[in-house]
Amino acid sequence: MRRFESWKCNKLRMLAVAVTACTLATGIAAAQIRDPLEVQKGRDVKLKKRGSVAYYSERWDLSELPAYEPQRRVTGNIKLRGSN
C-alpha cells in the first residue's frame, strides 16, 4: 500500500512541476520586449511582399466602361453600420 501512495505522490509532484514549468514558460514568452520601430519595419516588408504578388493574370482598361449615370436621384438619410 505504501508503494502505491509513494507512486501517487511522485505522479502529483511531476504534474505540479510540469504545470509550473508551462506557466513560467508562457509568462517569459509573453514578457518579451519588442521594439515598436522594428515591428513597423517588419510590417512594411510584409505588406510590400504581399502587395507585389499578382493574383490575376488578365488586365483590363476601365476607360472602356460606359460612364455611370444613375437612374434616379437618391434622397433621405444614409445609415452606415459597421466598424469599417
C-alpha positions in Angstrom: 0.0 0.0 0.0 2.9 2.3 0.8 4.4 1.8 -2.6 1.1 2.9 -4.3 0.9 6.0 -2.2 4.6 6.8 -2.9 3.9 6.4 -6.7 0.8 8.5 -6.5 2.7 11.3 -4.6 5.5 11.2 -7.2 3.0 11.5 -10.0 1.4 14.5 -8.4 4.8 16.1 -7.9 5.7 15.6 -11.5 2.4 17.1 -12.6 2.9 20.1 -10.4 6.4 20.6 -11.8 5.1 20.3 -15.4 2.3 22.8 -14.8 4.7 25.2 -13.1 7.2 24.9 -16.0 4.5 25.6 -18.6 3.2 28.6 -16.7 6.7 30.1 -16.3 7.5 29.5 -20.0 4.3 31.2 -21.1 5.0 34.2 -18.9 8.5 34.5 -20.2 7.4 34.3 -23.8 4.7 36.9 -23.2 7.1 39.3 -21.5 9.4 39.6 -24.4 10.0 43.3 -25.2 9.6 44.2 -28.8 10.9 47.4 -30.4 7.9 49.3 -32.0 10.1 50.6 -34.8 11.3 47.1 -35.7 7.7 45.8 -35.6 6.7 48.6 -38.1 9.6 47.8 -40.4 8.6 44.2 -40.4 5.0 45.1 -41.2 6.1 47.3 -44.1 8.2 44.5 -45.5 5.4 42.0 -45.2 2.9 44.4 -46.8 5.2 45.1 -49.7 5.8 41.5 -50.3 2.1 40.7 -50.2 1.3 43.7 -52.5 3.8 42.6 -55.1 2.0 39.3 -55.7 -0.5 39.3 -58.6 -3.4 37.0 -58.0 -4.8 37.5 -61.5 -3.2 37.5 -64.9 -5.6 39.4 -67.1 -5.6 43.2 -67.1 -8.3 45.5 -68.4 -8.8 49.2 -69.1 -11.5 50.8 -67.1 -11.9 53.6 -69.6 -13.7 51.2 -71.9 -16.6 51.0 -69.5 -19.5 53.4 -70.1 -19.9 56.4 -67.8 -22.1 55.9 -64.8 -25.5 57.5 -65.0 -27.8 57.0 -62.0 -31.4 56.0 -62.9 -32.9 58.2 -60.2 -31.7 60.7 -57.6 -31.3 59.2 -54.1 -32.9 61.2 -51.2 -33.1 60.6 -47.5 -30.7 59.6 -44.7 -27.9 57.2 -45.4 -27.3 54.9 -42.4 -23.8 53.5 -42.2 -23.3 50.4 -40.0 -20.2 48.5 -39.0 -16.8 49.4 -37.8 -15.0 49.6 -41.1 
